[in-house]
Amino acid sequence: MQSELLYKRLAQKLVDAELNREEVVKLTAEYPELTVEDGYRIQSELVSLKLEQGHRIFASKMGLTSLAKMKQMNVHEPIRGYIFDYMNIEDGILPINELIHPKVEAEIAFVLSEDLEGPGINEAHVLTSTDYVVPALEIIDSRYAQFQFTLPDVIADNASSSRVFIGSTWRKPDELELDLVGVTLSINGELKDLGAGAAVLGHPAHSVAMLANMLAREGRKLHKGDLILSGGITGSHQLREGDVVSAKWGGLGSIEFVVKKDRQ
């Protein structure tokens, strides 16, 4: 068990790394005994720091939702984190000078029509409690050097949360077979990846259900109006200045953005 002071110090280190665009060595290099629980304690301190800075939570997110990736990382459930308001981009420009080594992945996000409180939440509960599903491109940007980390490290780093683009096509969940929704991700006109909703734990609603059940262990729940990114349908792909990124979802429209040095 680590000390509260250490949790706060490590959270501040990660917040500073993001703000200053400076890579840091993974926390477990110095503290190899850090556990998943410690990672979430550090993440909680990081969230508190962001809220104290005047930011607000824009969305929840799930990570490591690929069954193959979970097996690779030797975990039995995904990880979770938060997207803050300043991470939401609405003008179609990703200013790369604000980031370290960003990557993009395509997802489906859920907007809840009512509270979801575990335990025992399943896909059916999620689908009947969802107002809309929307397309999303998440930008992940680990604060760790060369994207090298262990599970406690990435949890502490707020699951590499960085930026997000939310699409303009909002659909009722019963209008689509979400596990069959196909996605293509292209960079500079070249197809980089494709997949279907089933890549996310068999069905993206399963990911949201798991989040509700994970929160229930802490006596927390998801709330009406919450936006939840369910996890990557595609893999994550490195971005560079000048890139034009385009993704298309079956039945959910498309999102396009450009990577620029800044917004000028």
PDB file of C-alpha atoms in Angstrom:
ATOM      1  CA  MET A   1       0.000   0.000   0.000  1.00  0.00           C
ATOM      2  CA  GLN A   2       1.429   3.339  -1.050  1.00  0.00           C
ATOM      3  CA  SER A   3       0.987   6.637   0.789  1.00  0.00           C
ATOM      4  CA  GLU A   4      -1.545   9.305  -0.184  1.00  0.00           C
ATOM      5  CA  LEU A   5       1.328  11.769  -0.507  1.00  0.00           C
ATOM      6  CA  LEU A   6       3.024   9.542  -3.065  1.00  0.00           C
ATOM      7  CA  TYR A   7      -0.201   9.162  -5.040  1.00  0.00           C
ATOM      8  CA  LYS A   8      -0.548  12.945  -5.195  1.00  0.00           C
ATOM      9  CA  ARG A   9       3.088  13.432  -6.200  1.00  0.00           C
ATOM     10  CA  LEU A  10       2.927  10.885  -9.005  1.00  0.00           C
ATOM     11  CA  ALA A  11      -0.375  12.323 -10.256  1.00  0.00           C
ATOM     12  CA  GLN A  12       1.196  15.801 -10.348  1.00  0.00           C
ATOM     13  CA  LYS A  13       4.147  14.378 -12.286  1.00  0.00           C
ATOM     14  CA  LEU A  14       1.796  13.061 -14.967  1.00  0.00           C
ATOM     15  CA  VAL A  15      -0.258  16.268 -15.095  1.00  0.00           C
ATOM     16  CA  ASP A  16       2.956  18.278 -15.534  1.00  0.00           C
ATOM     17  CA  ALA A  17       4.198  15.904 -18.239  1.00  0.00           C
ATOM     18  CA  GLU A  18       1.009  16.461 -20.228  1.00  0.00           C
ATOM     19  CA  LEU A  19       1.082  20.222 -19.761  1.00  0.00           C
ATOM     20  CA  ASN A  20       4.777  20.549 -20.652  1.00  0.00           C
ATOM     21  CA  ARG A  21       4.698  17.929 -23.436  1.00  0.00           C
ATOM     22  CA  GLU A  22       7.562  16.097 -21.769  1.00  0.00           C
ATOM     23  CA  GLU A  23       7.856  12.328 -21.729  1.00  0.00           C
ATOM     24  CA  VAL A  24       8.504  10.683 -18.392  1.00  0.00           C
ATOM     25  CA  VAL A  25       9.781   7.224 -17.575  1.00  0.00           C
ATOM     26  CA  LYS A  26       7.017   4.846 -16.504  1.00  0.00           C
ATOM     27  CA  LEU A  27       6.231   5.051 -12.794  1.00  0.00           C
ATOM     28  CA  THR A  28       6.898   1.357 -12.215  1.00  0.00           C
ATOM     29  CA  ALA A  29      10.543   1.855 -13.189  1.00  0.00           C
ATOM     30  CA  GLU A  30      10.978   3.595  -9.827  1.00  0.00           C
ATOM     31  CA  TYR A  31       8.083   1.913  -8.006  1.00  0.00           C
ATOM     32  CA  PRO A  32       7.873  -1.659  -9.378  1.00  0.00           C
ATOM     33  CA  GLU A  33       5.495  -2.653  -6.596  1.00  0.00           C
ATOM     34  CA  LEU A  34       2.672  -0.410  -7.884  1.00  0.00           C
ATOM     35  CA  THR A  35      -0.560  -2.364  -8.295  1.00  0.00           C
ATOM     36  CA  VAL A  36      -3.663  -1.810 -10.434  1.00  0.00           C
ATOM     37  CA  GLU A  37      -5.366  -0.446  -7.313  1.00  0.00           C
ATOM     38  CA  ASP A  38      -2.487   1.997  -6.844  1.00  0.00           C
ATOM     39  CA  GLY A  39      -2.887   3.028 -10.486  1.00  0.00           C
ATOM     40  CA  TYR A  40      -6.522   3.939  -9.921  1.00  0.00           C
ATOM     41  CA  ARG A  41      -5.634   5.813  -6.729  1.00  0.00           C
ATOM     42  CA  ILE A  42      -3.124   7.880  -8.710  1.00  0.00           C
ATOM     43  CA  GLN A  43      -5.694   8.400 -11.476  1.00  0.00           C
ATOM     44  CA  SER A  44      -8.188   9.629  -8.881  1.00  0.00           C
ATOM     45  CA  GLU A  45      -5.662  12.189  -7.657  1.00  0.00           C
ATOM     46  CA  LEU A  46      -5.018  13.229 -11.274  1.00  0.00           C
ATOM     47  CA  VAL A  47      -8.755  13.769 -11.814  1.00  0.00           C
ATOM     48  CA  SER A  48      -8.901  15.874  -8.640  1.00  0.00           C
ATOM     49  CA  LEU A  49      -6.020  18.011  -9.885  1.00  0.00           C
ATOM     50  CA  LYS A  50      -7.783  18.583 -13.213  1.00  0.00           C
ATOM     51  CA  LEU A  51     -11.025  19.561 -11.484  1.00  0.00           C
ATOM     52  CA  GLU A  52      -9.120  21.923  -9.207  1.00  0.00           C
ATOM     53  CA  GLN A  53      -7.668  23.544 -12.341  1.00  0.00           C
ATOM     54  CA  GLY A  54     -11.236  24.334 -13.452  1.00  0.00           C
ATOM     55  CA  HIS A  55     -11.691  21.555 -15.981  1.00  0.00           C
ATOM     56  CA  ARG A  56     -14.765  19.333 -15.994  1.00  0.00           C
ATOM     57  CA  ILE A  57     -15.315  15.730 -17.001  1.00  0.00           C
ATOM     58  CA  PHE A  58     -16.650  15.525 -20.567  1.00  0.00           C
ATOM     59  CA  ALA A  59     -16.861  11.735 -20.931  1.00  0.00           C
ATOM     60  CA  SER A  60     -15.833   8.404 -19.468  1.00  0.00           C
ATOM     61  CA  LYS A  61     -13.785   6.002 -21.545  1.00  0.00           C
ATOM     62  CA  MET A  62     -12.827   2.368 -21.650  1.00  0.00           C
ATOM     63  CA  GLY A  63      -9.461   1.066 -22.787  1.00  0.00           C
ATOM     64  CA  LEU A  64      -7.925  -2.340 -23.504  1.00  0.00           C
ATOM     65  CA  THR A  65     -11.294  -3.531 -24.814  1.00  0.00           C
ATOM     66  CA  SER A  66      -9.800  -5.840 -27.423  1.00  0.00           C
ATOM     67  CA  LEU A  67      -9.897  -9.456 -26.215  1.00  0.00           C
ATOM     68  CA  ALA A  68      -6.510 -10.018 -27.862  1.00  0.00           C
ATOM     69  CA  LYS A  69      -5.028  -6.974 -26.099  1.00  0.00           C
ATOM     70  CA  MET A  70      -6.463  -8.091 -22.745  1.00  0.00           C
ATOM     71  CA  LYS A  71      -4.843 -11.474 -23.198  1.00  0.00           C
ATOM     72  CA  GLN A  72      -1.567  -9.821 -24.170  1.00  0.00           C
ATOM     73  CA  MET A  73      -1.653  -7.634 -21.039  1.00  0.00           C
ATOM     74  CA  ASN A  74      -2.850 -10.598 -18.924  1.00  0.00           C
ATOM     75  CA  VAL A  75      -5.951  -8.785 -17.632  1.00  0.00           C
ATOM     76  CA  HIS A  76      -9.522 -10.016 -17.171  1.00  0.00           C
ATOM     77  CA  GLU A  77     -11.259  -6.656 -17.620  1.00  0.00           C
ATOM     78  CA  PRO A  78     -10.623  -3.403 -19.509  1.00  0.00           C
ATOM     79  CA  ILE A  79      -9.338  -0.228 -17.907  1.00  0.00           C
ATOM     80  CA  ARG A  80     -11.184   3.060 -17.517  1.00  0.00           C
ATOM     81  CA  GLY A  81     -10.380   6.751 -17.570  1.00  0.00           C
ATOM     82  CA  TYR A  82     -11.843  10.172 -18.282  1.00  0.00           C
ATOM     83  CA  ILE A  83     -12.009  12.704 -21.091  1.00  0.00           C
ATOM     84  CA  PHE A  84     -11.993  16.325 -19.898  1.00  0.00           C
ATOM     85  CA  ASP A  85     -13.725  19.279 -21.523  1.00  0.00           C
ATOM     86  CA  TYR A  86     -10.538  20.763 -22.956  1.00  0.00           C
ATOM     87  CA  MET A  87      -9.890  17.475 -24.770  1.00  0.00           C
ATOM     88  CA  ASN A  88     -13.038  17.784 -26.909  1.00  0.00           C
ATOM     89  CA  ILE A  89     -12.184  19.265 -30.330  1.00  0.00           C
ATOM     90  CA  GLU A  90     -14.951  20.808 -32.405  1.00  0.00           C
ATOM     91  CA  ASP A  91     -13.085  22.666 -35.178  1.00  0.00           C
ATOM     92  CA  GLY A  92     -11.567  19.685 -36.991  1.00  0.00           C
ATOM     93  CA  ILE A  93      -7.973  20.639 -36.186  1.00  0.00           C
ATOM     94  CA  LEU A  94      -5.659  18.598 -33.980  1.00  0.00           C
ATOM     95  CA  PRO A  95      -2.883  20.944 -32.767  1.00  0.00           C
ATOM     96  CA  ILE A  96       0.064  18.579 -32.517  1.00  0.00           C
ATOM     97  CA  ASN A  97       2.211  21.134 -30.688  1.00  0.00           C
ATOM     98  CA  GLU A  98       0.029  20.471 -27.612  1.00  0.00           C
ATOM     99  CA  LEU A  99       0.770  16.734 -27.651  1.00  0.00           C
ATOM    100  CA  ILE A 100       3.696  14.319 -27.275  1.00  0.00           C
ATOM    101  CA  HIS A 101       3.222  11.345 -29.644  1.00  0.00           C
ATOM    102  CA  PRO A 102      -0.504  11.130 -30.459  1.00  0.00           C
ATOM    103  CA  LYS A 103      -2.284   8.156 -31.998  1.00  0.00           C
ATOM    104  CA  VAL A 104      -5.850   7.872 -33.297  1.00  0.00           C
ATOM    105  CA  GLU A 105      -8.420   5.099 -32.984  1.00  0.00           C
ATOM    106  CA  ALA A 106     -12.072   4.815 -34.020  1.00  0.00           C
ATOM    107  CA  GLU A 107     -14.827   4.087 -31.495  1.00  0.00           C
ATOM    108  CA  ILE A 108     -18.559   4.132 -30.808  1.00  0.00           C
ATOM    109  CA  ALA A 109     -19.749   6.315 -27.930  1.00  0.00           C
ATOM    110  CA  PHE A 110     -22.954   6.020 -25.896  1.00  0.00           C
ATOM    111  CA  VAL A 111     -25.146   8.775 -24.435  1.00  0.00           C
ATOM    112  CA  LEU A 112     -27.237   7.490 -21.536  1.00  0.00           C
ATOM    113  CA  SER A 113     -30.951   8.187 -21.178  1.00  0.00           C
ATOM    114  CA  GLU A 114     -31.012   7.072 -17.536  1.00  0.00           C
ATOM    115  CA  ASP A 115     -28.700   6.122 -14.691  1.00  0.00           C
ATOM    116  CA  LEU A 116     -26.864   2.800 -14.824  1.00  0.00           C
ATOM    117  CA  GLU A 117     -25.908   1.333 -11.473  1.00  0.00           C
ATOM    118  CA  GLY A 118     -24.184  -2.025 -11.045  1.00  0.00           C
ATOM    119  CA  PRO A 119     -23.509  -4.684 -10.143  1.00  0.00           C
ATOM    120  CA  GLY A 120     -25.198  -7.023 -12.578  1.00  0.00           C
ATOM    121  CA  ILE A 121     -25.489  -4.628 -15.523  1.00  0.00           C
ATOM    122  CA  ASN A 122     -25.436  -6.363 -18.923  1.00  0.00           C
ATOM    123  CA  GLU A 123     -25.654  -5.415 -22.617  1.00  0.00           C
ATOM    124  CA  ALA A 124     -29.466  -5.377 -22.594  1.00  0.00           C
ATOM    125  CA  HIS A 125     -29.537  -2.947 -19.651  1.00  0.00           C
ATOM    126  CA  VAL A 126     -27.119  -0.663 -21.488  1.00  0.00           C
ATOM    127  CA  LEU A 127     -29.087  -0.692 -24.744  1.00  0.00           C
ATOM    128  CA  THR A 128     -32.381   0.119 -23.021  1.00  0.00           C
ATOM    129  CA  SER A 129     -30.651   2.887 -21.042  1.00  0.00           C
ATOM    130  CA  THR A 130     -28.975   4.526 -24.047  1.00  0.00           C
ATOM    131  CA  ASP A 131     -30.447   7.595 -25.695  1.00  0.00           C
ATOM    132  CA  TYR A 132     -28.042   7.757 -28.651  1.00  0.00           C
ATOM    133  CA  VAL A 133     -24.887   6.216 -30.053  1.00  0.00           C
ATOM    134  CA  VAL A 134     -22.399   8.463 -31.833  1.00  0.00           C
ATOM    135  CA  PRO A 135     -19.114   7.989 -33.682  1.00  0.00           C
ATOM    136  CA  ALA A 136     -15.900   9.118 -32.025  1.00  0.00           C
ATOM    137  CA  LEU A 137     -12.229   9.380 -32.876  1.00  0.00           C
ATOM    138  CA  GLU A 138     -10.138   9.220 -29.742  1.00  0.00           C
ATOM    139  CA  ILE A 139      -6.618  10.593 -29.646  1.00  0.00           C
ATOM    140  CA  ILE A 140      -4.484   8.755 -27.129  1.00  0.00           C
ATOM    141  CA  ASP A 141      -1.145  10.220 -26.061  1.00  0.00           C
ATOM    142  CA  SER A 142       0.710   8.383 -23.341  1.00  0.00           C
ATOM    143  CA  ARG A 143       2.901  10.595 -21.201  1.00  0.00           C
ATOM    144  CA  TYR A 144       5.440   7.780 -20.970  1.00  0.00           C
ATOM    145  CA  ALA A 145       8.553   7.610 -23.112  1.00  0.00           C
ATOM    146  CA  GLN A 146       8.038   5.561 -26.292  1.00  0.00           C
ATOM    147  CA  PHE A 147       4.542   4.504 -25.162  1.00  0.00           C
ATOM    148  CA  GLN A 148       6.222   2.004 -22.813  1.00  0.00           C
ATOM    149  CA  PHE A 149       4.223   1.150 -19.680  1.00  0.00           C
ATOM    150  CA  THR A 150       2.722  -1.566 -17.514  1.00  0.00           C
ATOM    151  CA  LEU A 151      -0.947  -1.818 -16.558  1.00  0.00           C
ATOM    152  CA  PRO A 152      -0.665   0.252 -13.322  1.00  0.00           C
ATOM    153  CA  ASP A 153       1.267   2.912 -15.283  1.00  0.00           C
ATOM    154  CA  VAL A 154      -1.349   3.402 -18.002  1.00  0.00           C
ATOM    155  CA  ILE A 155      -4.193   3.433 -15.473  1.00  0.00           C
ATOM    156  CA  ALA A 156      -2.379   6.106 -13.457  1.00  0.00           C
ATOM    157  CA  ASP A 157      -1.929   8.106 -16.672  1.00  0.00           C
ATOM    158  CA  ASN A 158      -5.715   8.279 -17.121  1.00  0.00           C
ATOM    159  CA  ALA A 159      -5.646   5.532 -19.769  1.00  0.00           C
ATOM    160  CA  SER A 160      -3.599   7.777 -22.113  1.00  0.00           C
ATOM    161  CA  SER A 161      -6.567  10.157 -22.578  1.00  0.00           C
ATOM    162  CA  SER A 162      -5.696  13.166 -24.701  1.00  0.00           C
ATOM    163  CA  ARG A 163      -8.241  14.479 -27.245  1.00  0.00           C
ATOM    164  CA  VAL A 164     -11.501  13.395 -28.864  1.00  0.00           C
ATOM    165  CA  PHE A 165     -13.602  14.209 -31.925  1.00  0.00           C
ATOM    166  CA  ILE A 166     -17.330  13.442 -31.633  1.00  0.00           C
ATOM    167  CA  GLY A 167     -19.310  12.978 -34.842  1.00  0.00           C
ATOM    168  CA  SER A 168     -22.530  14.736 -35.771  1.00  0.00           C
ATOM    169  CA  THR A 169     -24.581  11.597 -36.549  1.00  0.00           C
ATOM    170  CA  TRP A 170     -26.598  10.517 -33.523  1.00  0.00           C
ATOM    171  CA  ARG A 171     -28.628   7.311 -33.822  1.00  0.00           C
ATOM    172  CA  LYS A 172     -30.911   5.378 -31.505  1.00  0.00           C
ATOM    173  CA  PRO A 173     -29.209   2.135 -30.469  1.00  0.00           C
ATOM    174  CA  ASP A 174     -32.068  -0.033 -31.749  1.00  0.00           C
ATOM    175  CA  GLU A 175     -31.577   1.389 -35.257  1.00  0.00           C
ATOM    176  CA  LEU A 176     -28.235  -0.406 -35.625  1.00  0.00           C
ATOM    177  CA  GLU A 177     -26.689  -3.777 -34.919  1.00  0.00           C
ATOM    178  CA  LEU A 178     -23.789  -2.258 -33.043  1.00  0.00           C
ATOM    179  CA  ASP A 179     -21.622  -5.370 -33.118  1.00  0.00           C
ATOM    180  CA  LEU A 180     -21.864  -5.339 -36.923  1.00  0.00           C
ATOM    181  CA  VAL A 181     -21.243  -1.617 -37.475  1.00  0.00           C
ATOM    182  CA  GLY A 182     -18.179  -1.409 -39.717  1.00  0.00           C
ATOM    183  CA  VAL A 183     -15.515   1.286 -39.468  1.00  0.00           C
ATOM    184  CA  THR A 184     -12.721   2.302 -41.820  1.00  0.00           C
ATOM    185  CA  LEU A 185      -9.866   4.568 -40.742  1.00  0.00           C
ATOM    186  CA  SER A 186      -7.769   6.338 -43.361  1.00  0.00           C
ATOM    187  CA  ILE A 187      -4.807   8.711 -43.112  1.00  0.00           C
ATOM    188  CA  ASN A 188      -3.920  10.865 -46.134  1.00  0.00           C
ATOM    189  CA  GLY A 189      -6.297   8.821 -48.267  1.00  0.00           C
ATOM    190  CA  GLU A 190      -4.635   5.510 -47.371  1.00  0.00           C
ATOM    191  CA  LEU A 191      -6.706   2.888 -45.574  1.00  0.00           C
ATOM    192  CA  LYS A 192      -4.935   2.201 -42.280  1.00  0.00           C
ATOM    193  CA  ASP A 193      -7.418   0.006 -40.438  1.00  0.00           C
ATOM    194  CA  LEU A 194     -10.921  -1.375 -40.401  1.00  0.00           C
ATOM    195  CA  GLY A 195     -13.096  -3.308 -38.032  1.00  0.00           C
ATOM    196  CA  ALA A 196     -16.570  -3.864 -36.651  1.00  0.00           C
ATOM    197  CA  GLY A 197     -18.223  -3.135 -33.317  1.00  0.00           C
ATOM    198  CA  ALA A 198     -17.716  -6.740 -32.230  1.00  0.00           C
ATOM    199  CA  ALA A 199     -13.995  -5.941 -31.827  1.00  0.00           C
ATOM    200  CA  VAL A 200     -15.004  -4.258 -28.556  1.00  0.00           C
ATOM    201  CA  LEU A 201     -15.546  -7.190 -26.171  1.00  0.00           C
ATOM    202  CA  GLY A 202     -17.913  -8.837 -28.678  1.00  0.00           C
ATOM    203  CA  HIS A 203     -20.330  -5.890 -28.488  1.00  0.00           C
ATOM    204  CA  PRO A 204     -19.607  -2.252 -27.517  1.00  0.00           C
ATOM    205  CA  ALA A 205     -22.558  -2.234 -25.080  1.00  0.00           C
ATOM    206  CA  HIS A 206     -20.737  -4.948 -23.130  1.00  0.00           C
ATOM    207  CA  SER A 207     -17.930  -2.462 -22.523  1.00  0.00           C
ATOM    208  CA  VAL A 208     -20.345   0.112 -21.070  1.00  0.00           C
ATOM    209  CA  ALA A 209     -21.892  -2.596 -18.881  1.00  0.00           C
ATOM    210  CA  MET A 210     -18.450  -3.515 -17.567  1.00  0.00           C
ATOM    211  CA  LEU A 211     -17.778   0.134 -16.744  1.00  0.00           C
ATOM    212  CA  ALA A 212     -21.002   0.362 -14.729  1.00  0.00           C
ATOM    213  CA  ASN A 213     -20.070  -2.787 -12.832  1.00  0.00           C
ATOM    214  CA  MET A 214     -16.505  -1.576 -12.213  1.00  0.00           C
ATOM    215  CA  LEU A 215     -17.807   1.702 -10.764  1.00  0.00           C
ATOM    216  CA  ALA A 216     -20.268  -0.197  -8.563  1.00  0.00           C
ATOM    217  CA  ARG A 217     -17.324  -1.694  -6.664  1.00  0.00           C
ATOM    218  CA  GLU A 218     -16.592   1.848  -5.498  1.00  0.00           C
ATOM    219  CA  GLY A 219     -20.232   2.660  -4.758  1.00  0.00           C
ATOM    220  CA  ARG A 220     -20.496   4.805  -7.909  1.00  0.00           C
ATOM    221  CA  LYS A 221     -22.674   4.714 -10.995  1.00  0.00           C
ATOM    222  CA  LEU A 222     -23.125   6.120 -14.484  1.00  0.00           C
ATOM    223  CA  HIS A 223     -25.617   8.965 -14.817  1.00  0.00           C
ATOM    224  CA  LYS A 224     -28.289  10.053 -17.270  1.00  0.00           C
ATOM    225  CA  GLY A 225     -26.663  12.196 -19.961  1.00  0.00           C
ATOM    226  CA  ASP A 226     -23.211  10.666 -19.498  1.00  0.00           C
ATOM    227  CA  LEU A 227     -21.107  10.182 -22.624  1.00  0.00           C
ATOM    228  CA  ILE A 228     -19.069   6.967 -22.664  1.00  0.00           C
ATOM    229  CA  LEU A 229     -16.404   5.990 -25.196  1.00  0.00           C
ATOM    230  CA  SER A 230     -16.663   2.216 -25.401  1.00  0.00           C
ATOM    231  CA  GLY A 231     -13.176   1.420 -26.733  1.00  0.00           C
ATOM    232  CA  GLY A 232     -11.227   1.137 -29.949  1.00  0.00           C
ATOM    233  CA  ILE A 233     -12.777  -0.734 -32.869  1.00  0.00           C
ATOM    234  CA  THR A 234      -9.572  -0.140 -34.816  1.00  0.00           C
ATOM    235  CA  GLY A 235      -6.017  -0.206 -33.570  1.00  0.00           C
ATOM    236  CA  SER A 236      -4.285   3.063 -32.712  1.00  0.00           C
ATOM    237  CA  HIS A 237      -2.230   4.784 -35.420  1.00  0.00           C
ATOM    238  CA  GLN A 238       0.562   7.340 -35.096  1.00  0.00           C
ATOM    239  CA  LEU A 239      -0.180  10.899 -36.221  1.00  0.00           C
ATOM    240  CA  ARG A 240       2.171  13.481 -37.720  1.00  0.00           C
ATOM    241  CA  GLU A 241       1.891  17.122 -38.697  1.00  0.00           C
ATOM    242  CA  GLY A 242       0.073  17.496 -42.014  1.00  0.00           C
ATOM    243  CA  ASP A 243      -1.937  14.274 -41.719  1.00  0.00           C
ATOM    244  CA  VAL A 244      -5.545  14.276 -42.889  1.00  0.00           C
ATOM    245  CA  VAL A 245      -7.532  11.678 -40.968  1.00  0.00           C
ATOM    246  CA  SER A 246     -10.880  10.309 -42.089  1.00  0.00           C
ATOM    247  CA  ALA A 247     -13.072   7.607 -40.568  1.00  0.00           C
ATOM    248  CA  LYS A 248     -16.404   6.236 -41.750  1.00  0.00           C
ATOM    249  CA  TRP A 249     -18.915   4.202 -39.744  1.00  0.00           C
ATOM    250  CA  GLY A 250     -21.702   2.125 -41.259  1.00  0.00           C
ATOM    251  CA  GLY A 251     -24.901   3.978 -40.375  1.00  0.00           C
ATOM    252  CA  LEU A 252     -23.077   6.521 -38.191  1.00  0.00           C
ATOM    253  CA  GLY A 253     -21.553   8.893 -40.700  1.00  0.00           C
ATOM    254  CA  SER A 254     -17.967  10.064 -40.763  1.00  0.00           C
ATOM    255  CA  ILE A 255     -15.411  12.270 -39.005  1.00  0.00           C
ATOM    256  CA  GLU A 256     -12.461  14.048 -40.604  1.00  0.00           C
ATOM    257  CA  PHE A 257      -9.729  16.176 -39.093  1.00  0.00           C
ATOM    258  CA  VAL A 258      -6.326  17.599 -39.997  1.00  0.00           C
ATOM    259  CA  VAL A 259      -3.178  17.542 -37.900  1.00  0.00           C
ATOM    260  CA  LYS A 260      -1.553  20.965 -37.712  1.00  0.00           C
ATOM    261  CA  LYS A 261       1.271  22.451 -35.712  1.00  0.00           C
ATOM    262  CA  ASP A 262      -1.240  24.751 -34.034  1.00  0.00           C
ATOM    263  CA  ARG A 263      -4.661  26.274 -34.676  1.00  0.00           C
ATOM    264  CA  GLN A 264      -3.318  29.277 -36.573  1.00  0.00           C
TER     265      GLN A 264
END
